Short mmCIF file of C-alpha atoms and ligand atoms in Angstrom, two decimals:
data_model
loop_
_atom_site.label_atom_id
_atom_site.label_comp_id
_atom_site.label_asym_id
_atom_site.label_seq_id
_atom_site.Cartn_x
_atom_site.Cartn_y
_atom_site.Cartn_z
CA UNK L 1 6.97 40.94 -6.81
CA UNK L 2 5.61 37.80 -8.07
CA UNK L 3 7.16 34.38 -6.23
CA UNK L 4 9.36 32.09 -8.52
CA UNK L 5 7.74 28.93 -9.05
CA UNK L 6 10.13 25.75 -8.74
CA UNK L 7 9.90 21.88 -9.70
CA UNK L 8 12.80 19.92 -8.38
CA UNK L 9 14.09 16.72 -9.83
CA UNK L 10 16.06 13.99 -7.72
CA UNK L 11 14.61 13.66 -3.80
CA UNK L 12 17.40 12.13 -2.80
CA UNK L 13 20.30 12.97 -0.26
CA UNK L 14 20.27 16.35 -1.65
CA UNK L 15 17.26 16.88 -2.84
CA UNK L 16 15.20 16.68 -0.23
CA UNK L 17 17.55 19.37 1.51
CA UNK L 18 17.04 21.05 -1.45
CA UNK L 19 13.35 20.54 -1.43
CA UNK L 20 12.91 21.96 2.19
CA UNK L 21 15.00 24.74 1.64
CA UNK L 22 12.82 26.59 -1.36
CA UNK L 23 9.70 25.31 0.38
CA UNK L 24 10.21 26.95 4.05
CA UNK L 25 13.38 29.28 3.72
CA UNK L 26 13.81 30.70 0.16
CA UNK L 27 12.37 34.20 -0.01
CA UNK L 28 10.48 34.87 -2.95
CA UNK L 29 10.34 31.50 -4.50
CA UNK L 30 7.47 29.02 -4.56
CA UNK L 31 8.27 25.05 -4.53
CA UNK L 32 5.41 24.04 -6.75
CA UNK L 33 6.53 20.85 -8.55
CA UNK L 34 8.22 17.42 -7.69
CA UNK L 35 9.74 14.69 -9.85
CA UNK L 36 11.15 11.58 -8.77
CA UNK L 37 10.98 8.03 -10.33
CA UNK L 38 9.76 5.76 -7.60
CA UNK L 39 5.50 6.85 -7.37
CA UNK L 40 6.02 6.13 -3.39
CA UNK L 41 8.48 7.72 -2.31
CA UNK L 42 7.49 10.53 -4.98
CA UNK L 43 3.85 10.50 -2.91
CA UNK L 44 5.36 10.93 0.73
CA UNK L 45 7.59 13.62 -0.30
CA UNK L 46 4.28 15.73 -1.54
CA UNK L 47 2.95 14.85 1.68
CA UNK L 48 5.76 16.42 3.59
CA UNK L 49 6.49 19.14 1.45
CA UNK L 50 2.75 20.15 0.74
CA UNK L 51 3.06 19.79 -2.98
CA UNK L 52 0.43 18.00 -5.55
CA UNK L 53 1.67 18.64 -8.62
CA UNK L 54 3.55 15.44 -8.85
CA UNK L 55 5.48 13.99 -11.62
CA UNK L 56 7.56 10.48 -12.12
CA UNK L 57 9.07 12.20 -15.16
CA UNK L 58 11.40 14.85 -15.87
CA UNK L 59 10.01 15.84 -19.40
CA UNK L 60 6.37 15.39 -18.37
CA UNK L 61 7.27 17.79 -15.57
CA UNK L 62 8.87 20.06 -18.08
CA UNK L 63 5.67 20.37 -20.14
CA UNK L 64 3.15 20.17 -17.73
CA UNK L 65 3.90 21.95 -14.49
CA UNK L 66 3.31 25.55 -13.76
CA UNK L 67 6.56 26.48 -13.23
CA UNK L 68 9.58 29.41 -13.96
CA UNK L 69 12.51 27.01 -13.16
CA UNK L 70 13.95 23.82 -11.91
CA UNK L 71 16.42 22.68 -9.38
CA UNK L 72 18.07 19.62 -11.12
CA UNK L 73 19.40 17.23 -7.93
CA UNK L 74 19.35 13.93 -10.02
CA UNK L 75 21.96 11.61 -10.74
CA UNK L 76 25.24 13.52 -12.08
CA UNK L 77 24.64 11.52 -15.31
CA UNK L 78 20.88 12.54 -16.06
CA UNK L 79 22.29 16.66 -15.49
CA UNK L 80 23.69 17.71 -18.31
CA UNK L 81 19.84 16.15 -20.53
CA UNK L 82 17.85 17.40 -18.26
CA UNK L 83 19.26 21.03 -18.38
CA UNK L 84 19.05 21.60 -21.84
CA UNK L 85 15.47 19.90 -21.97
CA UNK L 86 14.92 22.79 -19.41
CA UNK L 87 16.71 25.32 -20.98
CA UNK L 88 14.48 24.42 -24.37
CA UNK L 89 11.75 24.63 -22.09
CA UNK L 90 12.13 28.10 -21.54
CA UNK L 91 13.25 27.42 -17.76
CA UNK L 92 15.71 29.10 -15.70
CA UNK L 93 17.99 25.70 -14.20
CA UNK L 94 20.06 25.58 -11.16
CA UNK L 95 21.53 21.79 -11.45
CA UNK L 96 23.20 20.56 -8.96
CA UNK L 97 27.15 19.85 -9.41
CA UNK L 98 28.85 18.34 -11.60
CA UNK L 99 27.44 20.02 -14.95
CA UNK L 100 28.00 16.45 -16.33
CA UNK L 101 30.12 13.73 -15.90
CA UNK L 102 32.04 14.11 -19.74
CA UNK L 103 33.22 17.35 -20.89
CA UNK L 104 31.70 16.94 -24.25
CA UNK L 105 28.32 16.96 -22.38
CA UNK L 106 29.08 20.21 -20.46
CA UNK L 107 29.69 21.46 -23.84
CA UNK L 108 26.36 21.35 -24.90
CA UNK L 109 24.90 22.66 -21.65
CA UNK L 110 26.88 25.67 -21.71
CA UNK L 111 25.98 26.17 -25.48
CA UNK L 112 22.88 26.26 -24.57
CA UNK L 113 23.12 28.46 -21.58
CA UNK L 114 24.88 30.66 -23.54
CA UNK L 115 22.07 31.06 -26.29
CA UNK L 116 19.23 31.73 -23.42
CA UNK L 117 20.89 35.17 -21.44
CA UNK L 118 17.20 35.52 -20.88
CA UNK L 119 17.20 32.73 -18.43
CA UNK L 120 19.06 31.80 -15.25
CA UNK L 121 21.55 29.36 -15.00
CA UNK L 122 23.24 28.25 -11.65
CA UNK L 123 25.75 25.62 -11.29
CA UNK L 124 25.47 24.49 -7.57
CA UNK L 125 29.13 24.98 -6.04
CA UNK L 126 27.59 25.74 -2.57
CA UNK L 127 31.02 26.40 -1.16
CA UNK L 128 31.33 29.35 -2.34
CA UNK L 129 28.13 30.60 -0.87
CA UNK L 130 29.20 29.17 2.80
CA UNK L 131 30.38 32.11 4.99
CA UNK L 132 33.39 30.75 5.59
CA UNK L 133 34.43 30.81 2.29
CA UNK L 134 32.76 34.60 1.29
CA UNK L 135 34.75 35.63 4.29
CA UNK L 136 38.24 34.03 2.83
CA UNK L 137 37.22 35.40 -0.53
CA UNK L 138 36.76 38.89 0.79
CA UNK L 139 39.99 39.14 3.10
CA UNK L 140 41.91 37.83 -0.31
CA UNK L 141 40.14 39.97 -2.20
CA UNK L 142 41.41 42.97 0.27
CA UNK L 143 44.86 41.74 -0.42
CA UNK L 144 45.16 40.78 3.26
CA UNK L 145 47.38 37.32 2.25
CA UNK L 146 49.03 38.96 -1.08
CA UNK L 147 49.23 37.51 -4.04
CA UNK L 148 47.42 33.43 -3.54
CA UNK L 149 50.16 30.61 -4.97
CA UNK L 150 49.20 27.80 -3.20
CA UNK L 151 45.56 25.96 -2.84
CA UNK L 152 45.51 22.69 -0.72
CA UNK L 153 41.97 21.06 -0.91
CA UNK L 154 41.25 18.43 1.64
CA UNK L 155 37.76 16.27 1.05
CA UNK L 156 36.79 13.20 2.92
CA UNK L 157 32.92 11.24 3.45
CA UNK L 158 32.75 9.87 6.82
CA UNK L 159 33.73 6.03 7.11
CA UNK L 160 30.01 5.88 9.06
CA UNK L 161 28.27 5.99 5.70
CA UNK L 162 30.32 4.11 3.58
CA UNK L 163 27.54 1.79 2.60
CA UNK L 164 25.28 4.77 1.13
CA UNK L 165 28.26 5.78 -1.02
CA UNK L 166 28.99 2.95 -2.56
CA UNK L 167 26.03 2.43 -3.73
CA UNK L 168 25.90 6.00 -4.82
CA UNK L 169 29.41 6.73 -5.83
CA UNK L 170 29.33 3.63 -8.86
CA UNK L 171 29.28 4.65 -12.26
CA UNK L 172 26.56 7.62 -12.29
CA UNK L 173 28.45 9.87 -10.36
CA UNK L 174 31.72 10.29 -12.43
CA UNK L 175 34.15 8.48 -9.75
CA UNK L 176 36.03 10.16 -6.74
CA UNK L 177 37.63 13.06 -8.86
CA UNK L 178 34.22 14.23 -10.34
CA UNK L 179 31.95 14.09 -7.53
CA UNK L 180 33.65 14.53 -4.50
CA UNK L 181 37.15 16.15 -5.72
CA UNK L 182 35.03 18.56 -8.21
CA UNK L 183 34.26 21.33 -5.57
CA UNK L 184 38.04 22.00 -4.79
CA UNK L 185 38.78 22.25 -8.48
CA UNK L 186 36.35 24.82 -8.42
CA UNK L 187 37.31 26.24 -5.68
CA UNK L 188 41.32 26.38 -6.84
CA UNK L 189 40.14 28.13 -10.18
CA UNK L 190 38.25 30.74 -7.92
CA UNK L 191 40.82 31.39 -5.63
CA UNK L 192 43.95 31.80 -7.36
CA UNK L 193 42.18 33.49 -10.54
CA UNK L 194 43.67 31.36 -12.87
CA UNK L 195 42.65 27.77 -14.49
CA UNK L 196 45.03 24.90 -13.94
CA UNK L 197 46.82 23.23 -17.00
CA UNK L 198 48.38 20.10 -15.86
CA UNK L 199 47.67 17.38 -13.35
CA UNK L 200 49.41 14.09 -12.05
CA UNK L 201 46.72 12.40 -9.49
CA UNK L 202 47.47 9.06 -7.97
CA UNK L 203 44.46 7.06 -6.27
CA UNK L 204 43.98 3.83 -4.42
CA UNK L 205 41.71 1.96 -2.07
CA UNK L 206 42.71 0.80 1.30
CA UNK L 207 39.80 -0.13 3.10
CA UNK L 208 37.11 -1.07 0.17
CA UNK L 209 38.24 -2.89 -2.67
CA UNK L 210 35.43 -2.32 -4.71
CA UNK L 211 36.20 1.10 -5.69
CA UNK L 212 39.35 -0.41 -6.93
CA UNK L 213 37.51 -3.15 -8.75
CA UNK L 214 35.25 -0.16 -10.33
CA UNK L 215 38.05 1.75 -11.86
CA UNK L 216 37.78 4.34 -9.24
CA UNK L 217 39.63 5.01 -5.41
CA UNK L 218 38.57 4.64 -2.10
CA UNK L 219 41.00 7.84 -1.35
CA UNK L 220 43.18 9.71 -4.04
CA UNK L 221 45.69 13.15 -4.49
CA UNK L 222 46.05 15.60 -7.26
CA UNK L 223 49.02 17.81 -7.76
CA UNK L 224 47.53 20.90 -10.12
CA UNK L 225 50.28 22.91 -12.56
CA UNK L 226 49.27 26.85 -13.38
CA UNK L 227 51.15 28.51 -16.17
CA UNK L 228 52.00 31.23 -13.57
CA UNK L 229 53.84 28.58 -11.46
CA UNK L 230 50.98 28.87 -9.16
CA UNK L 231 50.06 25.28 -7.68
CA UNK L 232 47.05 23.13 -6.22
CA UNK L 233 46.77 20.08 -4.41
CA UNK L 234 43.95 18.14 -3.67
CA UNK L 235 43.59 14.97 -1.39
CA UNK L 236 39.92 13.30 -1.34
CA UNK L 237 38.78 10.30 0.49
CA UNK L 238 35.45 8.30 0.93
CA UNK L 239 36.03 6.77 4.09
CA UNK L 240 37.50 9.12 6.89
CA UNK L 241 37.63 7.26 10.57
CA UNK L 242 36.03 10.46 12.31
CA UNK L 243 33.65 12.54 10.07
CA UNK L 244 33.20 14.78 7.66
CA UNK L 245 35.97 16.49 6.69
CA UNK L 246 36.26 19.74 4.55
CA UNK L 247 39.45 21.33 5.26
CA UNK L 248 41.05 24.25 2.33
CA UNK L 249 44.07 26.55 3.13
CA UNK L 250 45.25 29.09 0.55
CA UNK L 251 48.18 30.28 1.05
CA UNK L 252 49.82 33.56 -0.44
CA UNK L 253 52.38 35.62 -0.39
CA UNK L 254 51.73 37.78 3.01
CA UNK L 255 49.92 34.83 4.75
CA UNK L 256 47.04 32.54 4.74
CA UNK L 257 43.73 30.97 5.64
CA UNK L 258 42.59 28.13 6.48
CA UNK L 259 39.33 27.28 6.26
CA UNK L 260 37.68 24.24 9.01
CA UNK L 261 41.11 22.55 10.18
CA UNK L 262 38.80 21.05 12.95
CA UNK L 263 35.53 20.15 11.49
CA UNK L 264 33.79 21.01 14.31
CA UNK L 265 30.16 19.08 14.71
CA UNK L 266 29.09 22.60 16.65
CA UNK L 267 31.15 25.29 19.21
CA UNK L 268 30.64 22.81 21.80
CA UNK L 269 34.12 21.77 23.58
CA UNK L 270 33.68 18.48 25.91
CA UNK L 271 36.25 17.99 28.98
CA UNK L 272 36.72 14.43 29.35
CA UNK L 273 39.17 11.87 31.34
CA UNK L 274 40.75 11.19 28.04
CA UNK L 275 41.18 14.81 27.28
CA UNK L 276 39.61 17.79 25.39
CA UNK L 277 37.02 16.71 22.85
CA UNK L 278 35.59 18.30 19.78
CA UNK L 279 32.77 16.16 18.13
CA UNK L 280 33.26 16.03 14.15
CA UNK L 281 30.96 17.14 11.87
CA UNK L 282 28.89 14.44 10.26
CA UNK L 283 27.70 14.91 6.92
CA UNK L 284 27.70 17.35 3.98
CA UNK L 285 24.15 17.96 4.94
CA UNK L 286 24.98 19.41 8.43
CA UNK L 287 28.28 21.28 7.36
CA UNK L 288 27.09 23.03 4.61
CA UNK L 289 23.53 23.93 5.49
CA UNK L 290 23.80 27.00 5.11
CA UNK L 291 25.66 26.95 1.94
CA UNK L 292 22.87 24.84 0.68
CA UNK L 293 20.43 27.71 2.10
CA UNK L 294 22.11 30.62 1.05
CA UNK L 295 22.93 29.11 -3.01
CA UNK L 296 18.91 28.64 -3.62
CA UNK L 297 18.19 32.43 -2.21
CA UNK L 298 20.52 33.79 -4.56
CA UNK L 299 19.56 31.81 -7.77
CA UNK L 300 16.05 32.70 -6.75
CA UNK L 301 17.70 36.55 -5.98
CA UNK L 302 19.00 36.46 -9.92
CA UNK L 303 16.15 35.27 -11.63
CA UNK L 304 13.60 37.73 -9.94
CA UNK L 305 16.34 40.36 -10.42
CA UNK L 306 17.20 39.75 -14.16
CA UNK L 307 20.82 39.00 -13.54
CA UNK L 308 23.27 36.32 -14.32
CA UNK L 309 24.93 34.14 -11.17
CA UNK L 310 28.76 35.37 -10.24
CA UNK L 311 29.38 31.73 -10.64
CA UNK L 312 28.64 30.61 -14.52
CA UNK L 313 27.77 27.60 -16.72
CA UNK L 314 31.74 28.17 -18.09
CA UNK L 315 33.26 27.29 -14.13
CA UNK L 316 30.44 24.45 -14.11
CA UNK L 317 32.10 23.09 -17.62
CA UNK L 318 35.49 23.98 -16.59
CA UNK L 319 35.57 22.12 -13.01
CA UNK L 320 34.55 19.04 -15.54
CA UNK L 321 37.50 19.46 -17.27
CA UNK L 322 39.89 19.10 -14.76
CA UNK L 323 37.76 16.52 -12.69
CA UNK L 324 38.03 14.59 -16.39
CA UNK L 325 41.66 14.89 -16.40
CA UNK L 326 42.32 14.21 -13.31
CA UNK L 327 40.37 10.99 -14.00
CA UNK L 328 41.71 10.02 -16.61
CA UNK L 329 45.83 10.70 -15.13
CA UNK L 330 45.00 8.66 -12.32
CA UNK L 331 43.80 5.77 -15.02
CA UNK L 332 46.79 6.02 -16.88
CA UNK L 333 49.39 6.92 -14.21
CA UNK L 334 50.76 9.66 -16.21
CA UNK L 335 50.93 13.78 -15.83
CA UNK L 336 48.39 15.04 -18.71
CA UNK L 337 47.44 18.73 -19.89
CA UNK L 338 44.00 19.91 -19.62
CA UNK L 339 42.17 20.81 -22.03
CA UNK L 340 39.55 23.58 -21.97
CA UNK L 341 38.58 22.77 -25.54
CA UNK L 342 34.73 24.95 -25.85
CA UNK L 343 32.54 24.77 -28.78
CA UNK L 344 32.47 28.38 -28.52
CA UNK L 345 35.67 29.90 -28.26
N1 LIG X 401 26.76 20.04 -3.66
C1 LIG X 401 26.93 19.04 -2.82
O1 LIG X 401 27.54 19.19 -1.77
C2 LIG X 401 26.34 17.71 -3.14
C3 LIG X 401 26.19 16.75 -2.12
C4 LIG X 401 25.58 15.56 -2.45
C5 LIG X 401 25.13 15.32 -3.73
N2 LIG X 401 25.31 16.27 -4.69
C6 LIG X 401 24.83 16.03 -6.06
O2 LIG X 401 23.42 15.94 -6.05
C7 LIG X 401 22.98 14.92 -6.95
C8 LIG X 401 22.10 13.94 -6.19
O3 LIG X 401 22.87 13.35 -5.18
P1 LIG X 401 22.19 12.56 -3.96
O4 LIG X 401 23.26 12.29 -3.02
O5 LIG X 401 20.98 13.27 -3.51
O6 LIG X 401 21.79 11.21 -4.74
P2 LIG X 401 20.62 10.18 -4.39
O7 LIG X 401 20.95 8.94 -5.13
O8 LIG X 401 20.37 10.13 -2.94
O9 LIG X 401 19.34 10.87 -5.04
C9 LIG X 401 19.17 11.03 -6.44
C10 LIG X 401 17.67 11.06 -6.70
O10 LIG X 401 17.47 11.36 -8.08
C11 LIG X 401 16.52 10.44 -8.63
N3 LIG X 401 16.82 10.35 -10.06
C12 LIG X 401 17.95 9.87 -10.62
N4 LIG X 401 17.88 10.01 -11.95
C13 LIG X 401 16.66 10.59 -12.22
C14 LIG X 401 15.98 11.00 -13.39
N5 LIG X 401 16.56 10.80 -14.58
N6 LIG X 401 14.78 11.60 -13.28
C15 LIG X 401 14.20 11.79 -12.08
N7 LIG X 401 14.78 11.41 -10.92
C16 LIG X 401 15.99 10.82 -11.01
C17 LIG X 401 16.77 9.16 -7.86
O11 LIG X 401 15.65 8.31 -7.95
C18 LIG X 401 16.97 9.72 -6.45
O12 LIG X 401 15.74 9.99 -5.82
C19 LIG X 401 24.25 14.29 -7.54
O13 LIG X 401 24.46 14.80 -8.82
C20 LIG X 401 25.37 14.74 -6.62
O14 LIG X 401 26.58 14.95 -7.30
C21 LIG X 401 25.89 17.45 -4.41
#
C-alpha cells in the first residue's frame, strides 16, 4: 500500500515530537513537508528530519507540496484557518487540540469536515490513545465500575518551566481552561457518555501575577452539571512545585479508577535517608509519548483504511464549548449553561 505523505505546520514544543514521530515511527506514512515561519529554525529542522521540501507558509505549503495530509501543531489560534484551507485543499487534517479557541470558529471547521467524508479528520486528544486510558475505557466499558457518575480531572505544568508557558500560554492559546483544562473536558464527555450542561469555575493566580493581569489564572477549578445528575470536576494549574501532573479518577457505581495518582518519572523507586522516593514525571512530552505515538499511527491507520477517527471533529467543537464556558464563568463569577449551538443541527 502506498505511504501517506505528510507536511506538518508549527515545529514547536509539539511539533517537533510530532515531526519525529511520522518521520521514524509511523507505519505507513511518509513526513514529506515542513512549515514553520522563522527560515532558520525552519532550515535545521529539515536538516534533522531529512526533509527539503520546505515552506515558511502554510498556504504555499498547501498548494505546492506533494502531499495527502497535514498535521496542524501551530498556534491554537491559526487551527481552526488552517484546517479548512486544508480541508479545501483536498487534505486529510489531524490538528492538534483545541479545534479553535471560539466556538464560532469550530463551527466552521466541523462544517467543513462534515462536507469532505472523503477525507480524514483527527482532532488530537492524545489521551485517549495513552494505554492507560484505553485500558480504563475498556474495564468501564466491561461494566467492571457500573454505571460512571463522577469524573475528577486533575492537570498541572511543572513550576520548572514556568517561563516557556508564559510566554506560550498569552492570548493565542485560549487561557488555562482551553489549552490545558480542554483534554479533561474531553475526557469527562467520553467517559460518562454524556455532554455537560452547566459549569461554575473559579480561577486565580498565586505565584504569577501576570496570568491575573492577562485575564486568565495561574491555577483554576470547574464544577461540571449533567442533566442525568452525573458530575465533573476539574482542577488545572500552570505551576505545580514537583512535575507534571496528570491525575483522572472516574468513579462509578461498583468502583473506580484512577488513572497516574503518582506521576511516576519511570518504575524506578529510590531508598533514601529521607525516605522512599519516586521521581515525577517532567513534561507532557515524556508522559504522553506514547499517546503522541500511538494518535499519528492511527490517523495514518484511517486515512490508508478509508475510515473516519472514533474521536470526531463534533468532540473537537464540543470540548470548545465547554472550555468557552468555562472561560467565560470564571470571567464573570457566575454558574452559566453551555451551549452546544451547531450550524448543523
Ligand atoms: N496535545 C497536547 O498534549 C499538547 C501539548 C502541547 C501543545 N499542544 C498544542 O500544540 C500547539 C503547538 O503548541 P507548542 O507548545 O508546540 O507551541 P510552540 O509555540 O512551541 O510552537 C508553535 C509553532 O508554530 C509556529 N506557528 C505559529 N503560528 C503559525 C502559522 N500561522 N503558520 C506556521 N507556523 C506557525 C510557531 O512559529 C512555532 O514554531 C498548540 O495549539 C497547543 O495547544 C498540545
Amino acid at each position: 500500500m502506498k505511504k501517506v505523505r505528510i507536511g506538518i505546520a508549527g515545529l514547536g514544543r509539539l511539533g517537533m515530537t510530532h515531526a519525529r514521530n511520522i518521520a521514524y515511527y509511523t507505519v505507513g506514512a511518509e513526513l514529506t513537508a515542513l512549515c514553520r515561519r522563522d527560515p532558520d529554525a525552519l532550515q535545521a529542522a529539515g536538516e534533522e528530519l531529512s526533509v527539503q521540501d520546505l515552506y515558511t507558509d502554510f498556504d504555499e505549503m498547501l498548494q505546492n507540496a506533494d502531499i495527502d495530509g497535514v498535521a496542524i501543531v501551530t498556534a491554537s489560534d491559526s487551527h481552526a484557518r488552517q484546517a479548512i484551507q486544508a480541508l479545501r485543499a483536498g487534505k486529510h487534517v489531524f490538528c492538534e487540540k483545541p479545534l479553535g479557541i471560539s466556538a464560532e470558529e469550530c463551527r466552521q471547521v466541523e462544517q467543513a469536515a462534515l462536507a469532505r467524508p472523503d477525507l480524514v479528520f483527527f482532532p488530537g486528544f492524545m489521551r485517549r490513545f495513552d494505554p492507560s486510558y484505553q485500558y480504563a475505557r475498556e474495564k468501564i466499558d466491561a461494566g467492571l465500575i457500573g454505571e460512571p457518575y463522577l469524573f475528577k480531572g486533575f492537570a498541572a505544568d511543572p513550576m520548572s518551566t514556568i517561563e516557556e508557558c508564559i510566554q506560550y500560554g498569552g492570548k493565542g492559546s485560549g487561557g488555562l481552561f482551553m489549552d490545558l483544562g480542554i483534554h479533561d473536558m474531553d475526557l469527562a464527555r467520553w467517559f460518562l457518555g454524556e455532554d455537560p450542561t452547566g459549569v461554575f469555575a473559579q480561577g486565580g493566580s498565586f505565584h504569577y501575577p501576570i496570568f491575573t493581569q492577562r485575564g486568565d489564572a495561574e491555577a483554576g477549578i470547574a464544577s461540571y452539571t449533567f442533566a442525568s445528575g452525573k458530575m465533573a470536576v476539574l482542577h488545572a494549574g500552570r505551576a505545580a512545585p514537583h512535575g507534571y501532573h496528570v491525575e483522572t479518577e472516574i468513579v462509578g457505581t461498583k468502583g473506580s479508577i484512577r488513572i497516574s495518582p503518582t506521576p511516576r518519572k519511570n518504575h524506578a523507586v529510590l531508598y533514601l535517608q529521607q525516605g522512599v522516593v519516586t521521581e515525577c514525571c517532567e513534561n507532557f512530552p515524556q508522559r504522553f509519548e506514547e499517546a503522541y505515538r500511538l494518535e499519528l499511527q492511527a490517523f495514518v491507520d484511517c486515512i490508508r483504511r478509508g475510515k473516519q477517527p472514533g474521536v470526531t471533529v463534533t468532540d473537537g467543537r464540543k470540548a470548545v464549548q465547554i472550555a468557552q464556558a468555562t472561560t467565560r464563568s470564571f470571567r464573570e463569577k457566575r454558574y452559566l449553561e453551555i451551549s452546544y449551538a451547531s450550524f448543523l443541527r
